[in-house]
Coordinates of C-alpha atoms in Angstrom, one line a residue:
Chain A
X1 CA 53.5 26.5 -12.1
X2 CA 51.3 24.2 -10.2
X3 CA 49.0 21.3 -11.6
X4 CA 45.7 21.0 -11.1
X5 CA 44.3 18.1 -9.7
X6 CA 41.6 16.6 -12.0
X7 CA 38.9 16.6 -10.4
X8 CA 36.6 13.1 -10.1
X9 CA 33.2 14.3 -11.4
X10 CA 32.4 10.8 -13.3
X11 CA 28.7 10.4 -12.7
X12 CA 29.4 6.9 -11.4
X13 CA 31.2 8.7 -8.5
X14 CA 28.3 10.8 -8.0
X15 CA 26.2 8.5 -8.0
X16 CA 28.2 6.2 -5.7
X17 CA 28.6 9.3 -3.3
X18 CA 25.0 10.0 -3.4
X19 CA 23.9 6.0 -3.0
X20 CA 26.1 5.9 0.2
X21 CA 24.6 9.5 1.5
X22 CA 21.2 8.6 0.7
X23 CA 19.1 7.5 3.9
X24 CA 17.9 4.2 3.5
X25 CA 14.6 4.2 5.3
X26 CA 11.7 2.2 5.8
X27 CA 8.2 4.4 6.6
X28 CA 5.1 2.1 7.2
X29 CA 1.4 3.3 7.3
X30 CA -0.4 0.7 9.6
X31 CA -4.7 1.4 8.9
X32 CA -5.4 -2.2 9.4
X33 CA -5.7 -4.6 12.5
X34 CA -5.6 -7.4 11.2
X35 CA -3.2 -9.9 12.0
X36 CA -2.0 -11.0 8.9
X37 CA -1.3 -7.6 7.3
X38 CA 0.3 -6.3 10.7
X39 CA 2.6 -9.7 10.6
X40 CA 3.5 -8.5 7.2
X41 CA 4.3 -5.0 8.9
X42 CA 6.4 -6.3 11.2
X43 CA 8.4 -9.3 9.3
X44 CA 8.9 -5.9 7.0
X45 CA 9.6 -3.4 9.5
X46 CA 12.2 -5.3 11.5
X47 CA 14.1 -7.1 8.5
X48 CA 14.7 -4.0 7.8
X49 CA 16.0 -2.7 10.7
X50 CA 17.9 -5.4 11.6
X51 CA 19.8 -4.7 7.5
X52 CA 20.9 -0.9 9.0
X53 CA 17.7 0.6 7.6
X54 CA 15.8 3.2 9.5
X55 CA 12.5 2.4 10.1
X56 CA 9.4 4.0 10.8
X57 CA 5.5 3.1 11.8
X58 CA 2.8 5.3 11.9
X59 CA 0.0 3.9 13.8
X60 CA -4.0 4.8 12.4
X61 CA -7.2 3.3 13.0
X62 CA -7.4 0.3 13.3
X63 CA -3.8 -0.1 13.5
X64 CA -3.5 1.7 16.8
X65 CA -5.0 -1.5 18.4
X66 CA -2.0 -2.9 18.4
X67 CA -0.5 -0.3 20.8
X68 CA -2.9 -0.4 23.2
X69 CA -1.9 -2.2 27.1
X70 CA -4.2 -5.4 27.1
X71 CA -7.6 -4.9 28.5
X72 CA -7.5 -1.3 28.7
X73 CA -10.7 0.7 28.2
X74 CA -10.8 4.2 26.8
X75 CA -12.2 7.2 29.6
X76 CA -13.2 10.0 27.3
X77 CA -16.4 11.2 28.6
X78 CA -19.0 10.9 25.6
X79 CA -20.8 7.7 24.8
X80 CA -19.8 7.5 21.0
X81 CA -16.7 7.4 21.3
X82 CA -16.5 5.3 24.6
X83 CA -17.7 2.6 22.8
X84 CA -15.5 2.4 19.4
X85 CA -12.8 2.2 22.7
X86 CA -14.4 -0.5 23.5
X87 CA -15.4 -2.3 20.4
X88 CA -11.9 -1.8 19.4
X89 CA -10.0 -3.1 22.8
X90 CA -7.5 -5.7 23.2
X91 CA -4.0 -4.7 21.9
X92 CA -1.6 -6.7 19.9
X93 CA -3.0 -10.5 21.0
X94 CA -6.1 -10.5 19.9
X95 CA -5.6 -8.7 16.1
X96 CA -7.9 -11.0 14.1
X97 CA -7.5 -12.8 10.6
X98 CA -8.4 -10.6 7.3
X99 CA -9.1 -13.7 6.2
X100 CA -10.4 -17.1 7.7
X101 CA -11.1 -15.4 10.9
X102 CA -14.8 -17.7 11.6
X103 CA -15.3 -16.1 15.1
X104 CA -12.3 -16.4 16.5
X105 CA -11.5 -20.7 15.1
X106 CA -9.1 -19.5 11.5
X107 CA -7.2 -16.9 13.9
X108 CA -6.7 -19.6 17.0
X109 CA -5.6 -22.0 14.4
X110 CA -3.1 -19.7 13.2
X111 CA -1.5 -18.6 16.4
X112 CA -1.4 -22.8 17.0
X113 CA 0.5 -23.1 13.7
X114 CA 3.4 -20.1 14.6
X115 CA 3.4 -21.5 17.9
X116 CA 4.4 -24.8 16.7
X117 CA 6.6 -23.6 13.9
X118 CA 8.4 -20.9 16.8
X119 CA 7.4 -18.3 14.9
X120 CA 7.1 -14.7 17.0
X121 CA 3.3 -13.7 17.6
X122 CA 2.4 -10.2 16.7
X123 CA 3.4 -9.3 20.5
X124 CA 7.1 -10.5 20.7
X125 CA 7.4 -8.8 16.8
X126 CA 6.9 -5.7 18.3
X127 CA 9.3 -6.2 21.3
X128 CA 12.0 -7.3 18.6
X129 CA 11.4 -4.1 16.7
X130 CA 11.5 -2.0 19.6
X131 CA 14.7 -3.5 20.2
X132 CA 15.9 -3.1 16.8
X133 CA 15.0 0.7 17.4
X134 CA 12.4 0.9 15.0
X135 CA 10.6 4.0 16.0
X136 CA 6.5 3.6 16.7
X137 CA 4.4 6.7 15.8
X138 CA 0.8 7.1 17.1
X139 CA -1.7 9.0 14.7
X140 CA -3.2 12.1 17.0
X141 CA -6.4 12.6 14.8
X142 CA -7.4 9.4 14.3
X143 CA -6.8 9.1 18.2
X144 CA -9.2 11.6 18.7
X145 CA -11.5 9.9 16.5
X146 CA -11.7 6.4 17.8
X147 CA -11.5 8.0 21.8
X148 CA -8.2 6.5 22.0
X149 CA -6.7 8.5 25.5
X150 CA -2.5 8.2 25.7
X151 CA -2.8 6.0 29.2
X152 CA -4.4 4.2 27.5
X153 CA -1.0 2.9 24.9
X154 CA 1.4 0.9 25.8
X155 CA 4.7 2.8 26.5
X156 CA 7.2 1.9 23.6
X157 CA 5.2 4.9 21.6
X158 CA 7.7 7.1 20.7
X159 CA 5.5 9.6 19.5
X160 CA 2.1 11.5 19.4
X161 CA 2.0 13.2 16.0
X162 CA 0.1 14.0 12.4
X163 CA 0.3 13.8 8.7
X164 CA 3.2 16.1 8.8
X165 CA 5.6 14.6 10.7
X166 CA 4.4 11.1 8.2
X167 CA 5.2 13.0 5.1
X168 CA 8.1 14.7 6.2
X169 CA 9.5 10.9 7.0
X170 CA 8.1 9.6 4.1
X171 CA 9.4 11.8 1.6
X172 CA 13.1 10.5 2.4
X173 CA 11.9 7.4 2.1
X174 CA 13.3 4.9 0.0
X175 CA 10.4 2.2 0.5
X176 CA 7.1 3.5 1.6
X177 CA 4.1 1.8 2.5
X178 CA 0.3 1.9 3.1
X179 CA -0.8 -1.4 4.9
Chain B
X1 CA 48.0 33.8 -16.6
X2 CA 44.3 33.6 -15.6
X3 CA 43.5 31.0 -12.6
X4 CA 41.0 28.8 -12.9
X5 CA 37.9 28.7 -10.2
X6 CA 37.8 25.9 -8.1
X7 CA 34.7 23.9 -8.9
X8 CA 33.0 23.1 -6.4
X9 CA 32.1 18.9 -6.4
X10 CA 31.8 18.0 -2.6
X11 CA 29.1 15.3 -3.0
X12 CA 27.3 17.2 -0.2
X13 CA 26.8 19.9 -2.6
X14 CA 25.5 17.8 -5.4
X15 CA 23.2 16.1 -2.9
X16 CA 21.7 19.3 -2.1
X17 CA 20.9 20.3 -5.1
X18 CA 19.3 17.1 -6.2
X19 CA 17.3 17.5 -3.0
X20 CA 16.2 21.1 -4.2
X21 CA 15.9 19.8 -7.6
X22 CA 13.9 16.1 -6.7
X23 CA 10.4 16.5 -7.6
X24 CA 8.8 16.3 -4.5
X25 CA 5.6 14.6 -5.5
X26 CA 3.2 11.9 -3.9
X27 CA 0.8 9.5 -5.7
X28 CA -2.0 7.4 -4.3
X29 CA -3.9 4.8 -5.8
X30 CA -7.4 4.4 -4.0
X31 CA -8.9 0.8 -4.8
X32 CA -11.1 0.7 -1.9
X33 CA -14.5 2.8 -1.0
X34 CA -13.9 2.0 2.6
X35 CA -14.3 5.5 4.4
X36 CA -11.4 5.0 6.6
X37 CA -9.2 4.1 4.0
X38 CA -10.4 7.2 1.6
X39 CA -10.4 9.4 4.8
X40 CA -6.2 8.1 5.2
X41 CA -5.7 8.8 1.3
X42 CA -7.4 12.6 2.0
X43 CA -5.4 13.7 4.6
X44 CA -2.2 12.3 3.2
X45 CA -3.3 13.7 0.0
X46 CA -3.9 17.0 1.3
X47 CA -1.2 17.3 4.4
X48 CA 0.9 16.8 1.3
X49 CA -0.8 19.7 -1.4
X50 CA -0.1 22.2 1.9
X51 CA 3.3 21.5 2.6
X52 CA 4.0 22.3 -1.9
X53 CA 4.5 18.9 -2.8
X54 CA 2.5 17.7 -6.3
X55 CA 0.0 15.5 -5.4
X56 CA -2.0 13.0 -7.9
X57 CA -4.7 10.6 -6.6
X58 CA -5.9 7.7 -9.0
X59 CA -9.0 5.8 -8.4
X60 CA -9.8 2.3 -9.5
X61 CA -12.8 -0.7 -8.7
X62 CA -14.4 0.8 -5.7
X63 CA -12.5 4.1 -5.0
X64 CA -14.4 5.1 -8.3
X65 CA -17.2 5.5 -5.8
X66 CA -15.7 8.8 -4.4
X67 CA -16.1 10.2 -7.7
X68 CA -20.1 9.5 -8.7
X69 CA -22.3 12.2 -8.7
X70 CA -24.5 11.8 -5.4
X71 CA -27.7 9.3 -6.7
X72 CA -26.6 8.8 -10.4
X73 CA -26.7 5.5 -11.9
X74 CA -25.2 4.2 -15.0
X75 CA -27.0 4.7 -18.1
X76 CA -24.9 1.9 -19.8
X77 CA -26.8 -0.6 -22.0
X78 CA -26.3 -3.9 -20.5
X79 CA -28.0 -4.8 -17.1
X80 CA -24.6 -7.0 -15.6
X81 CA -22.9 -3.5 -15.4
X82 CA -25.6 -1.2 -14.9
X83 CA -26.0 -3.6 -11.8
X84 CA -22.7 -3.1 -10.7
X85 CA -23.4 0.7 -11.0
X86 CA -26.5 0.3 -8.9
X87 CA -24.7 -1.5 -6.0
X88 CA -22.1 0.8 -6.5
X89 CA -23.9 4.0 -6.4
X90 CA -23.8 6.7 -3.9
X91 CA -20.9 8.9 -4.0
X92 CA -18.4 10.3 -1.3
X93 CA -20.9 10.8 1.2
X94 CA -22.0 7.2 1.8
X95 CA -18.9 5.2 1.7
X96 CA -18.7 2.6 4.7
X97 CA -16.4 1.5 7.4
X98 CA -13.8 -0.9 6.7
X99 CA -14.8 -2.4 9.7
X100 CA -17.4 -1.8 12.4
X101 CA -20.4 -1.1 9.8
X102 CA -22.8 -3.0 11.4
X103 CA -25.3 -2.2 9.0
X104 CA -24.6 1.7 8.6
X105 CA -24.5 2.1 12.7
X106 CA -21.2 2.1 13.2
X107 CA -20.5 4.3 10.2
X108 CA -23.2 6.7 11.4
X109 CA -21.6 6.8 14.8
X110 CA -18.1 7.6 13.1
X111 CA -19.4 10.6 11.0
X112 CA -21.4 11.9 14.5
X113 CA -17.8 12.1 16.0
X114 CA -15.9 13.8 13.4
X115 CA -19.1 16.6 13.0
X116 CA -18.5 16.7 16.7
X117 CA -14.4 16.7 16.5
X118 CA -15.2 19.6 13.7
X119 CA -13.4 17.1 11.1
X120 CA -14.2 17.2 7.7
X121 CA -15.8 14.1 6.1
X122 CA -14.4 12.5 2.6
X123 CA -16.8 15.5 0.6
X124 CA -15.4 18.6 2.8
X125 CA -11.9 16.6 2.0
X126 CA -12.3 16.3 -1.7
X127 CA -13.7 20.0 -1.7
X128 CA -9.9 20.7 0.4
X129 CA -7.8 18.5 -1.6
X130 CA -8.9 20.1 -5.6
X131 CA -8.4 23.7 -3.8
X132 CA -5.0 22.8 -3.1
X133 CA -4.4 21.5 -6.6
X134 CA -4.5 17.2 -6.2
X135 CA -5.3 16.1 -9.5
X136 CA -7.7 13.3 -9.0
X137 CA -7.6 10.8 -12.0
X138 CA -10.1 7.9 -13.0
X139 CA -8.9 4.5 -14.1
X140 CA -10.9 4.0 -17.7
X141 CA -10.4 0.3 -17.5
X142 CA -12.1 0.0 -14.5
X143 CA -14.7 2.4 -15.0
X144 CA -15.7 0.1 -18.2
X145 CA -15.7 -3.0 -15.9
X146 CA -17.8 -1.6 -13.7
X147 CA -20.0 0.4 -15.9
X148 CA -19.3 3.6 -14.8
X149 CA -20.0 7.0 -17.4
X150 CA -18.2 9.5 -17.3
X151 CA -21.6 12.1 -17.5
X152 CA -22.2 10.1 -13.9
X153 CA -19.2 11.2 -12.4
X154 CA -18.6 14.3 -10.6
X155 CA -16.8 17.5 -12.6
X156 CA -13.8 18.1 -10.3
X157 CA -12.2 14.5 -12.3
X158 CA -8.9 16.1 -13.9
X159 CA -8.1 13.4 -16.3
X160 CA -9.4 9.9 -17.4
X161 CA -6.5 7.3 -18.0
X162 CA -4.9 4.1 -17.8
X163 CA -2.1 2.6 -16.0
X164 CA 0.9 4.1 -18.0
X165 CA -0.2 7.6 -17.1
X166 CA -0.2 6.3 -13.6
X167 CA 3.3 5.0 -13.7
X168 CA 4.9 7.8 -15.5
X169 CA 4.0 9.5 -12.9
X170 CA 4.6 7.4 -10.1
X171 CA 8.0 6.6 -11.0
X172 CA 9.4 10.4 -10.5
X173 CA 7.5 9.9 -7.5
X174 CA 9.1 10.2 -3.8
X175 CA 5.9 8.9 -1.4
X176 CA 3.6 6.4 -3.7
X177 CA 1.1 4.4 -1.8
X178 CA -1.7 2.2 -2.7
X179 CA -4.3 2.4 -0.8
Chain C
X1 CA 50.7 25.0 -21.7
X2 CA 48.1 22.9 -22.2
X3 CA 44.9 24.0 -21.4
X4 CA 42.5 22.6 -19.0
X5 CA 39.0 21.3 -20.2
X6 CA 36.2 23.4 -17.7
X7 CA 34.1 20.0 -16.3
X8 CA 30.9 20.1 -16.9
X9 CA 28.9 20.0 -13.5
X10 CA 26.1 21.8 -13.7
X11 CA 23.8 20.2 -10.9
X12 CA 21.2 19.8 -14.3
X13 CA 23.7 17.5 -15.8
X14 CA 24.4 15.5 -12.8
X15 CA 20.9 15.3 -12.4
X16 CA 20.2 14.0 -15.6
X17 CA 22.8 11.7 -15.6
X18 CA 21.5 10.0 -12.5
X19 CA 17.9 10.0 -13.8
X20 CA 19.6 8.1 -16.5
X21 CA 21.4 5.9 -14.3
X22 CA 18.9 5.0 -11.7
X23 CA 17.1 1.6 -12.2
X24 CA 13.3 2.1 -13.0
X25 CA 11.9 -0.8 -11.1
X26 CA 8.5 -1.7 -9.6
X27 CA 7.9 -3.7 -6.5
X28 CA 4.6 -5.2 -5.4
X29 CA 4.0 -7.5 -2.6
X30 CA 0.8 -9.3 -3.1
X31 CA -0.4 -10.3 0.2
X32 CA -4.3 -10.0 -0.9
X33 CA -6.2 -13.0 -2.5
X34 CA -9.3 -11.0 -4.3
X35 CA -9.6 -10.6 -7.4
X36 CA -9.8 -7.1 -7.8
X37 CA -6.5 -6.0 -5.6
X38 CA -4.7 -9.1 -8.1
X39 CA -6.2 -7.5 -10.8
X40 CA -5.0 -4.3 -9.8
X41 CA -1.5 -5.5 -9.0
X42 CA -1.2 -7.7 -12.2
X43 CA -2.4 -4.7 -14.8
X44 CA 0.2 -2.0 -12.3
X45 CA 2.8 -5.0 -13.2
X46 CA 2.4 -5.6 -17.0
X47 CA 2.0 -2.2 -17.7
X48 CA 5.4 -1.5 -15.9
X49 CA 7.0 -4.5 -17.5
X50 CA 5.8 -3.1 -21.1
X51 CA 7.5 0.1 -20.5
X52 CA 10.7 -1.3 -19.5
X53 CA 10.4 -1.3 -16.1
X54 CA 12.2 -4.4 -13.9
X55 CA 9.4 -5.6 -11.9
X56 CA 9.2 -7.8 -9.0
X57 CA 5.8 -9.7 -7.6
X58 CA 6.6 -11.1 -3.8
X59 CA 3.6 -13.4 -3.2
X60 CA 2.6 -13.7 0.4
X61 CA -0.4 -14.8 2.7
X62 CA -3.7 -15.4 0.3
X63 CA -1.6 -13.8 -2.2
X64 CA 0.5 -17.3 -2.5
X65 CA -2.9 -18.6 -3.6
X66 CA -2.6 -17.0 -7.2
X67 CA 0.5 -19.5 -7.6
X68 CA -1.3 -22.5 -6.9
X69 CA -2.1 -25.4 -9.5
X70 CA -5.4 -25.2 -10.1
X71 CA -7.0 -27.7 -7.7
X72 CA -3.6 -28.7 -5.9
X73 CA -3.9 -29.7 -2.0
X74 CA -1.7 -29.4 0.6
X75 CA 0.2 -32.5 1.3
X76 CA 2.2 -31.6 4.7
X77 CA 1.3 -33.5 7.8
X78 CA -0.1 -31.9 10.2
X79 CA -3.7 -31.5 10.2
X80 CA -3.4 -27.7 11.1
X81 CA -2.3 -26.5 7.9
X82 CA -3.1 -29.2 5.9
X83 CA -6.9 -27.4 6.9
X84 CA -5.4 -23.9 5.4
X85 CA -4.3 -25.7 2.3
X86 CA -7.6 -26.8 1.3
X87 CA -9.5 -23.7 2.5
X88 CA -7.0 -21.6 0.3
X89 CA -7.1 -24.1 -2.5
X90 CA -7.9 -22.9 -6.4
X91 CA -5.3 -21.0 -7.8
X92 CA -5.2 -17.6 -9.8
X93 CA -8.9 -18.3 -11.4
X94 CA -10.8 -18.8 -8.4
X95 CA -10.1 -15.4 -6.4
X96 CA -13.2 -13.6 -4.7
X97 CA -13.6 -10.1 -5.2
X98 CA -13.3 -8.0 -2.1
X99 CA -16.7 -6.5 -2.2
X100 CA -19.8 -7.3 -3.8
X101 CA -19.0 -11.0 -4.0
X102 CA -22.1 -12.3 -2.8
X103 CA -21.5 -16.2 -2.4
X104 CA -19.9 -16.1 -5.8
X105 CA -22.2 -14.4 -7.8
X106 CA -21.0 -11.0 -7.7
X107 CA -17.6 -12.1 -8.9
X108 CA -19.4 -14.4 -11.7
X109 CA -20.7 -11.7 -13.1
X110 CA -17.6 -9.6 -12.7
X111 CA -16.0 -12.2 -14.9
X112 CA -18.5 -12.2 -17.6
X113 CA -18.3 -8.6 -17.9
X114 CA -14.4 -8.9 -18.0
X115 CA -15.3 -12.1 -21.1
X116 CA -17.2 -9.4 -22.7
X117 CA -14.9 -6.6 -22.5
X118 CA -12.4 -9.0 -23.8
X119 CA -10.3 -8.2 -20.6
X120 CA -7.9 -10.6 -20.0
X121 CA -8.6 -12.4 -16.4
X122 CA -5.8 -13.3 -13.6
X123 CA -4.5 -16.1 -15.1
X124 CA -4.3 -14.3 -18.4
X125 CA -2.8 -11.7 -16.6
X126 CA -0.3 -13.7 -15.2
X127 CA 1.1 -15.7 -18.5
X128 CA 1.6 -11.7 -20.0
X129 CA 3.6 -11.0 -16.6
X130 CA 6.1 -13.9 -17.4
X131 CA 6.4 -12.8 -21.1
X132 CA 7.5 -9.7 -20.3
X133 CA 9.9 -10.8 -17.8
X134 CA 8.1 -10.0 -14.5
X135 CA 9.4 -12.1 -11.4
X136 CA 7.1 -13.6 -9.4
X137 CA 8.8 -14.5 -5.7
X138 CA 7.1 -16.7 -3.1
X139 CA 7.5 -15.6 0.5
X140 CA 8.9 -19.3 2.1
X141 CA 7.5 -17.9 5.5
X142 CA 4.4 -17.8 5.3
X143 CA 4.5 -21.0 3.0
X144 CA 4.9 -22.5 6.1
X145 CA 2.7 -21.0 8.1
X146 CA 0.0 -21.6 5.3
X147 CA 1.0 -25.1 4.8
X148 CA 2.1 -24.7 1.0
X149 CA 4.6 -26.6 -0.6
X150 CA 7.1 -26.1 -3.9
X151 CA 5.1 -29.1 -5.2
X152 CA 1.9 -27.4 -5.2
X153 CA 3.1 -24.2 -7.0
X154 CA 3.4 -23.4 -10.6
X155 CA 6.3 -23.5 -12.8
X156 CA 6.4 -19.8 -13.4
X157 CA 7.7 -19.1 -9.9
X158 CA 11.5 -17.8 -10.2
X159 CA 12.3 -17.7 -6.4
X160 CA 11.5 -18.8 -3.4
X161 CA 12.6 -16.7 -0.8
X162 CA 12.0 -14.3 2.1
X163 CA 11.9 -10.8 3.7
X164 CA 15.7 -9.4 2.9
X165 CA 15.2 -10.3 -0.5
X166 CA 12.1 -8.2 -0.5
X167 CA 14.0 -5.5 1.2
X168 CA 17.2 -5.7 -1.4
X169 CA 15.1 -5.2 -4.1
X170 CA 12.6 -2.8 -2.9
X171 CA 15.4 -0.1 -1.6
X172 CA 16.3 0.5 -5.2
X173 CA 12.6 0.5 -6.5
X174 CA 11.3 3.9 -7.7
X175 CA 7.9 2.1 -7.0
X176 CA 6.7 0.2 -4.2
X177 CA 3.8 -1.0 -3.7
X178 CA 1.7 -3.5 -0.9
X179 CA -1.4 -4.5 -2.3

């Protein structure tokens, strides 16, 4: 007669199993272009990349400034649209302050003050993340919306998509957040 | 001598079920009556609602907004908050850009674009989002703050509640943003 | 022959179990300084707290300004941030709101109406937080960058820390927030 082997089914196994299968993942909704917020984004985005996590960004409105090549100018044909390009150009450099900003003096001050203290602008964040492999999504109907063309994004987008492919990230998310 | 069945205990198995079992649920808080922001909170809200996950929006402070009846105005006694009602007053259909209002123009020029793109603005939205089932609930504390009746808000509200009906629910939740 | 006992492991059971097991906590970074987002954050955090929750408050940007001793300068050298110090001086009870502020009358009146109410304001808020065991964290990065020092800060601060603190805690929230 053989014996059995007891099976391990104490919850605390379970649970252990189920902490170590769980994906650990980071999803970030980026809305605003400010520089402060998308500093946030990023001191977020690649500590947790660089403690195993996986992380994802999902570029909309005025977040999608930030992924756009420096000085580019939209080409969509109508008017409307050709100018929120334009209103909105720059990329990653020139993100203003949310706060402090006066025309440009808060924001210069800022960037002084990182400088100084060798802190990474907005612009080498982004490199770093990349380089960490955290993955950059671009928000196709907000795109659409602002006349933002692809040629006109820098190329470390690592894809075009919608709210579906967000929620579908998001839900296996362990920290989620709208910034 | 009868043999007993295997259980089956893999901790992929009991992963999968909790997957199946893991209420798959998002809730947003929407502070702000910036039309960018609501328009973000919408089509997460909704994306979600059509791929069968329970959705629950909660509007506070200015996101009340979204919720007025279009031109009603507080009927409460003291003029500080009917005030705050006045400024406040307009509903869905008038909410502004975060950014690039200039005074209504830009905010016109956005809503000319999305008729154009065929979009739906933050009413159409709403209209999507309580067909697909999003409960959409007020924040009573604010709406006394800010003077805001419930006879002045519009009939598709679910529920009227405070903060622990907002955290019993966001704490079985799998995406919760604040927005 | 002994006679084996069947384990229990219906998926409900494990299920329930881990419900049990999993640690209800609330995150909130705070990188906002108005009133109304603090508000927001502060009421979200007490409420939490009340229902036995573990909450943790990570203070950051114009959010560090809420931990401020009332009327408290800056006293590092450089004339850089010593400037951010004092435009960001004040502490909890001197927080704009985000809309409607109006030079300062807007938020007056939001304050009286709060008096009347008997609401309790921010700094109300924030002595309830620390009775019921919330943890308020300052992000040492952008103390730096802001020019803010230990010295200038309240008692009721538990930790001074960064990012992978944030990140430790957050993975095992059931709620996180970025206000």
């Amino acid at each position: 007669m053989t014996t059995l082997p007891t099976p391990n089914i104490a919850p605390e196994n379970v649970l252990n199993n189920l902490r170590e299968t769980k994906p650990e993942s980071v999803t970030i909704v980026c809305l605003s272009g400010d520089m402060d917020k998308a500093m946030a984004a990023f001191i977020i985005a690649t500590g947790a990349a660089s403690m195993g996590m996986r992380v994802t960004m999902f570029f909309t409105f005025w977040g999608l400034n930030m992924l756009r090549r420096k000085g580019s100018t939209s080409n969509v044909k109508d008017w409307l649209r050709r100018l929120f390009g334009l209103l909105n150009r720059g990329g990653a450099d020139t993100l203003p302050l949310s706060k402090f900003h006066f025309l440009g003096a808060g924001t210069a001050m800022m960037k002084k003050v990182m400088k100084q203290s060798k802190m990474p602008g907005i612009p080498e964040l982004m490199d770093i993340a990349q380089d960490l492999g955290v993955r950059f999504i671009a928000c196709t109907t907000t795109m659409g919306l602002l006349g933002i063309t692809k040629d006109t994004l820098i190329d470390s987008v690592d894809q075009y998509a919608g709210v579906a492919t967000y929620l579908s990230e998001a839900k296996n998310g362990s920290v989620n957040l709208f910034i």
